[in-house]
Amino acid sequence: MVDKSIVTLSDASCGADVKLTFVGAEDADKKNDMARIRENVKEAKEKADEKQRNNLLSKIATARDLINSIGDHVKDLHPALAVFNAALQRFTDACEKRQKAWEAAGELTDEFETLLSITGRVDVLKERHESRIALESMLQLIAAITDYICNHVETVTDFLITQEYTAKIDDFRGKFKEAFKWFELCVALEVFKGVHILEHDSKLKELRPSLTAHYRTGEDHVCLKDTRTDLLKDIMDWLRHFKSLPLDHQDDVEERHDVFWLHGLAGSGKSSVANTIAATVEQEEFYLSCFFCKRDDPELSDPTKILPTLAYRIAQQHGGYRTALVDVLSRGSVGAGIITGDLHKQFKTLFEDLVTKVESPPRAQVIVIDALDECGKPNDQRQLSRYLLSLAGLVPWIKVFITSRPEPTITDILEPAPSCEARDINVEEYTTSDIRLYTQTKIKSMDMDKIPGFRDDDIDRLVDQAGGLFIWCATFFKYMADSKNRKRDLRQFFSGASKMKPLQRLYALYDQILDGASDPEHQEDTRLLRVILGLIFITADNKPLSARALCTFLQSDAQCADEDEDSVRNATRSLHAVLYEDHASGDAVRAYHPSFLDFLRDRIESGVAGWVGIDQLQRLAFKSCFLTLNEELKFNICRLESSSSLNKNIQNLPETISAHVSESLQYSSQFWSSHLQGATTKEDDEGVKASVAKFLKSTKVFFWLEVLSLLNAVGWGIMMLREIRELFKDDPDISSAASDLERFVLLYSEAFESAPHIYRSALAWLPEKSQTLDMAKSSDSFSHLHMITDKEQHWEAARWVKNVNAEVLSVAYSPNGCYIAAGLDNSTVCIWDSRTSEAVHQPLTGHGARVGSVVFSPDNQLLASGSAGTIRIWNVATGATITTMGGHSGDIGYIAIAFLPDRQQIASASFEIGVQIWDINTGRMIAGPWLGRLVWTVAFSPDGERIVINSIHDRKASAAIRNVRTGEPIGNPLKGEVGIVQSVAWSRNGGCVASGTVDGLVHNWNAQSGEAIGQALKAHTATVNSIAFSPDSTQVASGSADGSIRLWDVMTGRELCTPLKDHGGPVRSVTFSPDGGSILSGSSDGTIRIWDVDTAAMTDEPSQLEVRSDYVCVAFSPDGQYFASGSQDGSVCIWNAITGTAQCEPFRVYSHSVDWIVFSLDSRSIVTASGLFRDKTIEVWDSRTGAKLVRPILVPDGVVSVGFCPEGWRIVSHKHGVVYVWDGEKGVEIKRYIGHASSVTSASLFPDGGRVVSGSYDKTLRIWDINAGEMIGEPLTGHRDFVDVVAVSLDGQHIASGSRDMDVRIWDAHTHGTIHVLQGHTSSITSISFSADGQYIVSGSYDRTIRIWNVETGQAVGHPLRGHSNGIKSVAFSPDSQRVVSCARDDAIRMWDTQIGAATVEDLSASTDEQKQNSDESRYRHWNACCSQMEVTDGWVKDGDKLLLWIPQRYREHFERRVHFSIGAKPRSIKPEVDLACLYGYTGKQWTGMYKV
C-alpha cells in the first residue's frame, strides 16, 4: 500500500527528485505541477513507443526463422553455425526481454494518460480530503516513474536491458496498482459520503426553508462606509468577545448577553445595520444563519418560516447538528408539526431537543433576525421573541442579533430579559452625524453639488429634513437619481415645514414624490396612479400583485378598464423611489419600506381629497376577483393525468400550478372574501349579493374548491364560507348555500387532499337532500358522476368531525370561540382552530395519564388540563407548558378544574384529595385540600367562587354548594332525590345547577334555594356522563353512555330536538359554543363533533328499541339465528343475528354484571352467571321470551365458566386457587381440584364433558379429569404473565389461551405442547373463541382490535378488525364462521364479516368486465375481497399505493372495519352500497371522464 503521507519521492537510480506539494498549495502551483506531470507522461510514452517501433527483434526475424526451420540439422552443416545459432538465440532472448520491458513501460504510460484524462484538474477534489491525499500520492508516483523511463531511454542502449530496469518497471507497476486501488477506495468513500450528504440535503429540504430570507449586500442595503461606526463596533465587539472565549467556558461569564436587540423607529436604518452585521459576520470566523422579514412578502412575513429556515442554515454548517436533525426528520410524521403553524413544536423539535445534545462547533453560530415586527401577528412576534431568547440561552455557541420597531409584543419579552442587551438606535445620538456623512457622499456621487444655486448649507437643510430617519434620505436620493429637474425638485423638498415630527416629514416626502409623478393637467393619470396605489395597499397584507395582475384588477373600474399592463408598469415605475418589482416573487410590486404602506393607509382611510376611498377599493377588488373566478375557473385546471395520488405526491406540482393557474386566479381564489365586507356597504350591495349567490349555486364553486385544494388552502375556503354565512345571515338563499358548502368542505376535507377526489369521492358521498348535490346534479357536465346509493338523506347534525384515534374524555371551547381543546385517554391534549378546523399544535404531551378535564382561561390565553397526578397550564398560542402542579398518585385524578377571576389562581377537585387552590405562577397550593375522598362529581360556578359538589359516603349521595376557598356550605343542600350523580354543571348566570345520574336522569336545581326545577328529565338509557348549560342559561345539553346527546328546555323540561346519535361510543363530554349556536362533544369512539343546534332535528336515525349499552359478554346461538348480550347493569338482551334488532325487551337478571352467557345446544334456552364476588347465582331463561325456566342456582364461590356437555350443563367456580365443578341442573358440586398457585381467572369445559382446562394468575394452564378429580399431566407453561382467558375447540383437539403478555397460544390438547404462539396484539388478551370447525380462533384485546387466526398455520387471517373505541370485552364466532360478534368497553356491540372463505381480488380479477358489471353478487364479493385484503387507512381505499375512493368518517365502519351492523352506542340501519363501477370507474388516468364539457 502506498503511504498516503508521501510528499517527496526520490529515486537514486533515475537521478530524479520529484517534489509535489499539493496539500495546502496555491492553485497556480497545483496547475504547474500537473502540467509537468502531463509533459513527463507524454514524453515517456513517445519514447517508449519509438523504442518499440525500432526494436531489433523484427530485423532478425528472417534469420531466426531460417535457423529455427533447420533445427537440429544446424550443427551438421557447419560447427560455426551452431555457435552462431546459440549466440543468435541469446540475442533474441535479450531483444524479447527488451521488447517486453518497453511494452510494460508503454502500458504504464497508457494507464497514466487514461487516469489523467479522468481525474482532470486536481482542484476538483480539493474539498475531498481522503481522495485528494490518495490522488496526490499517486501523481507523485507517476512523476517518478515517467522520469525514470525518460532517463533510461537516454542512458540504456538497445543491447543493454538490465535485470534492474526490468525489475524496476515491474516494481513500479505493482506500486501503481496499489496506489490506484487506494485511490479507487477513497473515491468510493467520497461518493458514499456525497450520496449521504445528498440524502441529508433532501431530508433537510422537508423543512421548507425560505430561500429569499438572506441578507443583501447592495449599496442601498448596507451602511455607508464610516457611518454607524460606533454602533457596528459595539455589536461586533459583543460577538468577538464570545469568540475569544472557549465555547465550553462561556457559561462562566458573570453577565452574559446572548441576545443583542436593536430597536428604533421605522426608517431609522435598522435593516442597513443588520445587513452590514450579517456580511461582516460571514467574512469573519463565524457561522451565519439569518432571516430578514418583510411585511408585504407572504413568505418573509410567515412566522412559521423563521425557525425551520434557521435550522436549515445551521445544519448546513454544523455536521453534528445536521446528523441529529436528519435523524429527527426521518421519524415518520415528525415533520408535520414543523411545517405547520406550531411554533412551540418547531422550537422544541428543531432546537430545544437537539442543540444541547450535539458537540460545540468549531465556530460560534450567529443568528441575525431583521424586522421581527414585520413577521406575523402580534402574538406571533411575542412567541418568536421568547423562543429566540430561549434559543440563545440553550448553548453558549449560539448568539442572536435582532432588529425591530419597539412594539410592545417584542419589548415586553426582550427588554426585561437579563440575557438581552437592548439598544435604541436613538435618532438624535446615533444618526445625525451618520446621515450627514451619508448625505455628503450621495451628493458628491450624484454631482448634486453642481446643481445651480446649490449651497453648502443645503446639506444641513437636508439633514434637518430627514429628522433622523435614514429612510427619508434613502428615498430622497432614489427620487433625485432620476429627476429631470433637480434644481426645482430640490427647492420643493426644502419647502417642507421644519417643525414637523420625523414621521410627518417622511409622509410629506412621500406626498411630494407622488405629486412629482402626477400631471395636474391629466387628472385621469393621477386617478389611475392612486387606484393602483390603493390596490397595492389593500392586497399587500394578502399577497402583493405584479403589474400584470394589477392590470387585471383594473378591468373592473370603468375609468381604468382600457389600461394595459404597460400603463400599470409605467405608473409604478414612476414611483421608483418607493416601489420596486420583486423579480424573485413573480415581479410583485412592493414597497421599499413598510412606512410607505403606513402612509397609504393614512391617506386612504382618512379620506384625503383625491384618494379613492377604502370601500370603493374593496368593491373594485371584489368585482375583479369575481370576474377572474368566472372567466378562468374550469374543471381539472392543471390537467392532472391521474386521480391515484395525493396532491403532495404529485411531481412538480408548484410548477404545474404556475403554468395553469394565473396569478390573478390564485389571489382571487384565496382572498376574494377579504374584500367582501367592504364591498357590501354601499349602493351596490344587491349587485354583490347577486354575484355571490350565483357563484355559490354554480359548478364554478367546485372548480374554486379544486384550486384551493391544489394551493393547499382549503382552510381558507372554510373560513371564507363561514364569513359569507355570517355576513349574509339575513339572506336565507345565500346563507343556506354557504352553510351547505361549508359542511361539504368541513366533513369531507380529507378528500380534498387529492384534487380529483373532490369529484371522484367527495361529491359521490353527498347526502341526497344536500343543496350542493342538487347543484351538481343540475349540471349536464356532472351527469357521469358515480353516486353512492343507499346513503343518508340529510347531513348529519354534526357539521364537523375530527377523529383523534383515542378516547375523548373532555372538551372545551375558548371564551372567544376561536379554539377547541380536548383531553384524551392517551395522555395528550389537543387544540384546534374552530374557524379553519386545523390543529393549532401537534398533540401536547406531558401528562402521564388520561386527561379528564380541560378548561380555557377567561382571556383565552391559557389552557388548564388535569389528569391523574398533575395539572398543567399551557400557553394556547405556543403550546408551551407554563406551570405544572399537583402530584397525587390516584387513578381518577382531577375531575374538574377552573380558573378563578383574577386568572392568577386555579381551583381543582380530585376524588382522592378534594378541593385545592393553586397559584398559577408558582405552581404551589395556596388553599385546601378540603372534603377529601368524599368528592364524586363537582362543577365550579362561572365566577369561580362557588362549587357544587356531589359527595358519596357509605353509598349515600348528597349535593351541596360550597365556598371554593374555605369549603364552607353556602345556602341549602340540593333538595329531593339526588341519586348517584355522574355529572354536574352551573348555568352561565350562576342561578341554576344541573346534574346527570347513573340512571340516565337529568335534574335541574335553583342554586340559591336548592329547590328542584320541575321533574327529573328521563330519556337516556345509560349514565349521563356530561351536562352543560347554554350561554343564555335556558337550555341544557346532556351526553350519555348510551351514545346520544339530548337538548332540553331548563324551565319546561321539554326535549328541544331529536337526540344526536352519530357518536359510535359513550359521549364523555359536552359543552356549548360561546354564541350558543353549536354543541361540542367528545366520545369514546375517538371523535370530536360540533353540532349545529338549529339543524339538530334533521337526522336519519331509525326508530329502534332502546336498550342499555354497557355490554360485558356476548354469545351466539348454535343455530346462528340469535345472539345474546349481558350488561353491566345485570340485564340480558336477545338479538336477531341477521338484522341486529332486539327480539324482546331487555330483562333484568342480576343486581350486578352479567359475566357469562351460554346458549343450550338446541338454542332454546340460555344460562347466565354473575362472576367473581357478585351475585354468585346461575339463572336459566327462555331464549325467545326471556321467561325464567328454573329457580336460581346458588354457587358459593366466584363463577369462571359455564358450559354444556352431553350429560347436561356444568358450572366452574374457584376459591383461593381451588377449581370447583358443579352439576348445573342439580346444583351440586361434582369435584374440586387443587393445584394452581394463585387465583383462577378462566376455565373451559371439553365438549365430551370429561375434562376442564383452567387458567390462572400463576401464568399456567391446567387440565383436570372431572371424574377422577385430578390433574392430567403437567401444567401448561409458556405465558409470561397472568392467563386471563382459555377456550377449547369443539372437536376437543386444541386449547387456546390469552394472557396479559399479549400472546395467544394454541396448545395440543393431548400432548399439552405449544403448537403456535400468536403475536400481534399490543395489550392484554380479554376474550378467545374457536370457530365451529376448529380451524380458526378469534381473539379480542384491550388494544381495541379483534384478530382472526388460522389454527393450522398460526397466521393472521386478513387485517385486524378495528372499530371499537375502547378495549374489547367479549368475542364469539357465528356457527358458520362467517361473522364475529363483539362487545367492548365503548358500550357497543358490533357484528363483523370475517371474510373467511371469501374470493380474493386476484380470483375475481379473472372475471370478465361484463360479469363484474352485471352481477350484483360479483360486485358484493369483489368489494368484500377488497376490504379483506386492503388496509383502508385514513378513510382511503387503495389499490396498492393508488387512491381509489375516500370514505367519510360516518360510513367507515361498514367498509374499513367490515362491520355488518352496530348496536348500542350508535344504532344505524343505513349501509351505503359501493359497486365496482364506483370503485374502479373513472379512476386513475380515466378520472377526467366523469366530467363532460
CSV table of C-alpha atoms in Angstrom, one decimal, residues 462-645:
chain,number,residue,atom,x,y,z
A,462,LEU,CA,-31.4,68.0,4.1
A,463,VAL,CA,-30.1,66.5,7.3
A,464,ASP,CA,-32.7,68.6,9.2
A,465,GLN,CA,-35.4,67.5,6.8
A,466,ALA,CA,-34.5,63.8,7.4
A,467,GLY,CA,-35.5,64.1,11.0
A,468,GLY,CA,-33.1,61.4,12.0
A,469,LEU,CA,-34.6,58.9,9.6
A,470,PHE,CA,-32.3,57.2,7.1
A,471,ILE,CA,-35.3,56.1,5.1
A,472,TRP,CA,-36.0,59.8,4.4
A,473,CYS,CA,-32.6,60.2,2.9
A,474,ALA,CA,-32.6,56.9,1.0
A,475,THR,CA,-36.0,57.7,-0.5
A,476,PHE,CA,-35.0,61.3,-1.3
A,477,PHE,CA,-31.8,60.3,-3.2
A,478,LYS,CA,-33.7,57.5,-5.1
A,479,TYR,CA,-36.1,60.1,-6.3
A,480,MET,CA,-33.4,62.6,-7.2
A,481,ALA,CA,-31.4,60.0,-9.1
A,482,ASP,CA,-33.9,60.1,-12.0
A,483,SER,CA,-35.1,63.6,-11.5
A,484,LYS,CA,-35.4,65.6,-14.7
A,485,ASN,CA,-35.3,68.9,-12.9
A,486,ARG,CA,-33.1,68.5,-9.9
A,487,LYS,CA,-33.0,72.2,-9.1
A,488,ARG,CA,-36.8,72.5,-8.9
A,489,ASP,CA,-37.2,69.3,-7.0
A,490,LEU,CA,-34.6,70.2,-4.5
A,491,ARG,CA,-36.2,73.5,-3.7
A,492,GLN,CA,-39.5,71.8,-3.3
A,493,PHE,CA,-38.2,69.5,-0.7
A,494,PHE,CA,-36.6,72.4,1.2
A,495,SER,CA,-40.0,74.0,1.4
A,496,GLY,CA,-41.3,71.4,3.9
A,497,ALA,CA,-42.1,72.6,7.5
A,498,SER,CA,-39.1,72.0,9.7
A,499,LYS,CA,-41.2,71.7,12.9
A,500,MET,CA,-42.8,68.5,11.7
A,501,LYS,CA,-42.2,65.3,13.6
A,502,PRO,CA,-39.9,62.8,11.9
A,503,LEU,CA,-42.8,60.6,10.7
A,504,GLN,CA,-44.7,63.7,9.4
A,505,ARG,CA,-41.6,64.7,7.4
A,506,LEU,CA,-41.4,61.3,5.9
A,507,TYR,CA,-45.1,61.4,4.8
A,508,ALA,CA,-44.5,64.9,3.4
A,509,LEU,CA,-41.7,63.4,1.3
A,510,TYR,CA,-44.0,60.7,0.1
A,511,ASP,CA,-46.6,63.3,-0.9
A,512,GLN,CA,-44.0,65.2,-2.9
A,513,ILE,CA,-42.9,62.1,-4.7
A,514,LEU,CA,-46.5,61.3,-5.6
A,515,ASP,CA,-47.1,64.8,-6.7
A,516,GLY,CA,-44.0,64.6,-8.9
A,517,ALA,CA,-45.3,61.5,-10.6
A,518,SER,CA,-48.7,63.1,-11.3
A,519,ASP,CA,-49.5,65.6,-14.0
A,520,PRO,CA,-52.1,68.2,-12.9
A,521,GLU,CA,-53.2,68.6,-16.4
A,522,HIS,CA,-54.1,64.9,-16.8
A,523,GLN,CA,-56.3,64.0,-13.9
A,524,GLU,CA,-57.1,60.6,-15.3
A,525,ASP,CA,-53.4,59.6,-14.9
A,526,THR,CA,-53.4,60.9,-11.4
A,527,ARG,CA,-56.5,58.8,-10.6
A,528,LEU,CA,-55.0,55.8,-12.3
A,529,LEU,CA,-51.9,56.1,-10.1
A,530,ARG,CA,-53.9,56.4,-6.9
A,531,VAL,CA,-56.2,53.5,-7.8
A,532,ILE,CA,-53.1,51.4,-8.4
A,533,LEU,CA,-51.6,52.5,-5.1
A,534,GLY,CA,-55.0,51.7,-3.4
A,535,LEU,CA,-54.9,48.2,-4.9
A,536,ILE,CA,-51.3,47.7,-3.8
A,537,PHE,CA,-52.3,48.7,-0.3
A,538,ILE,CA,-55.4,46.5,0.1
A,539,THR,CA,-53.7,43.5,-1.3
A,540,ALA,CA,-50.4,43.8,0.4
A,541,ASP,CA,-51.4,42.0,3.6
A,542,ASN,CA,-52.9,39.2,1.5
A,543,LYS,CA,-50.3,38.8,-1.3
A,544,PRO,CA,-48.6,41.6,-3.3
A,545,LEU,CA,-49.5,41.6,-7.0
A,546,SER,CA,-47.5,42.1,-10.2
A,547,ALA,CA,-48.3,44.8,-12.7
A,548,ARG,CA,-49.9,42.1,-14.8
A,549,ALA,CA,-52.3,41.1,-12.0
A,550,LEU,CA,-53.0,44.8,-11.1
A,551,CYS,CA,-53.9,45.4,-14.7
A,552,THR,CA,-56.4,42.6,-14.5
A,553,PHE,CA,-58.0,44.1,-11.4
A,554,LEU,CA,-58.3,47.5,-13.1
A,555,GLN,CA,-60.6,46.0,-15.7
A,556,SER,CA,-63.5,46.2,-13.3
A,557,ASP,CA,-63.1,50.0,-12.9
A,558,ALA,CA,-64.9,51.8,-15.6
A,559,GLN,CA,-62.4,54.7,-15.9
A,560,CYS,CA,-59.4,52.3,-16.0
A,561,ALA,CA,-60.7,49.4,-18.0
A,562,ASP,CA,-58.7,50.4,-21.1
A,563,GLU,CA,-55.4,50.5,-19.3
A,564,ASP,CA,-52.9,47.8,-20.3
A,565,GLU,CA,-50.1,46.2,-18.5
A,566,ASP,CA,-47.5,48.7,-19.8
A,567,SER,CA,-49.6,51.6,-18.4
A,568,VAL,CA,-49.6,50.0,-15.0
A,569,ARG,CA,-45.9,49.2,-15.1
A,570,ASN,CA,-45.1,52.8,-16.2
A,571,ALA,CA,-47.2,54.1,-13.4
A,572,THR,CA,-45.5,52.0,-10.7
A,573,ARG,CA,-42.0,52.7,-12.2
A,574,SER,CA,-42.7,56.4,-12.0
A,575,LEU,CA,-42.6,55.8,-8.2
A,576,HIS,CA,-39.3,54.0,-8.3
A,577,ALA,CA,-38.2,55.8,-5.2
A,578,VAL,CA,-40.9,54.0,-3.1
A,579,LEU,CA,-41.9,50.9,-5.2
A,580,TYR,CA,-40.0,48.2,-6.9
A,581,GLU,CA,-40.7,45.0,-8.8
A,582,ASP,CA,-39.6,41.9,-6.9
A,583,HIS,CA,-38.3,39.6,-9.6
A,584,ALA,CA,-37.9,36.7,-7.1
A,585,SER,CA,-41.6,36.8,-6.4
A,586,GLY,CA,-43.1,36.9,-9.9
A,587,ASP,CA,-42.4,40.7,-10.4
A,588,ALA,CA,-44.7,41.6,-7.5
A,589,VAL,CA,-44.9,45.3,-6.9
A,590,ARG,CA,-43.7,46.0,-3.4
A,591,ALA,CA,-42.9,49.0,-1.2
A,592,TYR,CA,-39.3,49.6,-0.4
A,593,HIS,CA,-40.2,50.3,3.1
A,594,PRO,CA,-43.3,49.4,5.3
A,595,SER,CA,-43.6,53.1,6.2
A,596,PHE,CA,-44.9,53.7,2.7
A,597,LEU,CA,-47.8,51.3,3.3
A,598,ASP,CA,-48.5,53.1,6.5
A,599,PHE,CA,-48.6,56.3,4.6
A,600,LEU,CA,-51.1,54.8,2.1
A,601,ARG,CA,-53.3,53.6,4.9
A,602,ASP,CA,-53.3,57.1,6.4
A,603,ARG,CA,-54.2,58.8,3.1
A,604,ILE,CA,-56.8,56.2,2.0
A,605,GLU,CA,-58.6,55.6,5.3
A,606,SER,CA,-58.6,59.2,6.4
A,607,GLY,CA,-60.4,60.3,3.2
A,608,VAL,CA,-57.8,62.8,1.9
A,609,ALA,CA,-59.1,64.6,-1.2
A,610,GLY,CA,-58.2,62.9,-4.5
A,611,TRP,CA,-57.7,59.5,-3.0
A,612,VAL,CA,-60.0,56.6,-3.7
A,613,GLY,CA,-61.9,55.5,-0.6
A,614,ILE,CA,-61.3,52.2,1.1
A,615,ASP,CA,-64.9,51.0,0.4
A,616,GLN,CA,-64.6,51.8,-3.2
A,617,LEU,CA,-61.3,50.0,-3.4
A,618,GLN,CA,-62.7,46.9,-1.7
A,619,ARG,CA,-65.6,46.9,-4.0
A,620,LEU,CA,-63.3,47.1,-7.0
A,621,ALA,CA,-61.1,44.3,-5.7
A,622,PHE,CA,-64.2,42.1,-5.1
A,623,LYS,CA,-65.6,42.7,-8.5
A,624,SER,CA,-62.2,41.9,-10.1
A,625,CYS,CA,-61.9,38.7,-8.1
A,626,PHE,CA,-65.3,37.5,-9.2
A,627,LEU,CA,-64.6,38.5,-12.8
A,628,THR,CA,-61.4,36.4,-12.7
A,629,LEU,CA,-63.2,33.5,-11.0
A,630,ASN,CA,-65.9,33.4,-13.5
A,631,GLU,CA,-63.7,33.7,-16.5
A,632,GLU,CA,-60.8,31.4,-15.6
A,633,LEU,CA,-62.1,28.6,-13.3
A,634,LYS,CA,-62.5,25.3,-15.1
A,635,PHE,CA,-62.5,21.6,-14.5
A,636,ASN,CA,-59.1,20.0,-14.0
A,637,ILE,CA,-57.4,23.3,-14.4
A,638,CYS,CA,-53.9,21.9,-14.0
A,639,ARG,CA,-54.6,19.0,-16.4
A,640,LEU,CA,-53.8,16.3,-13.8
A,641,GLU,CA,-53.3,13.0,-15.5
A,642,SER,CA,-54.4,10.7,-12.7
A,643,SER,CA,-56.5,10.6,-9.6
A,644,SER,CA,-54.3,8.0,-7.9
A,645,SER,CA,-52.2,10.3,-5.8
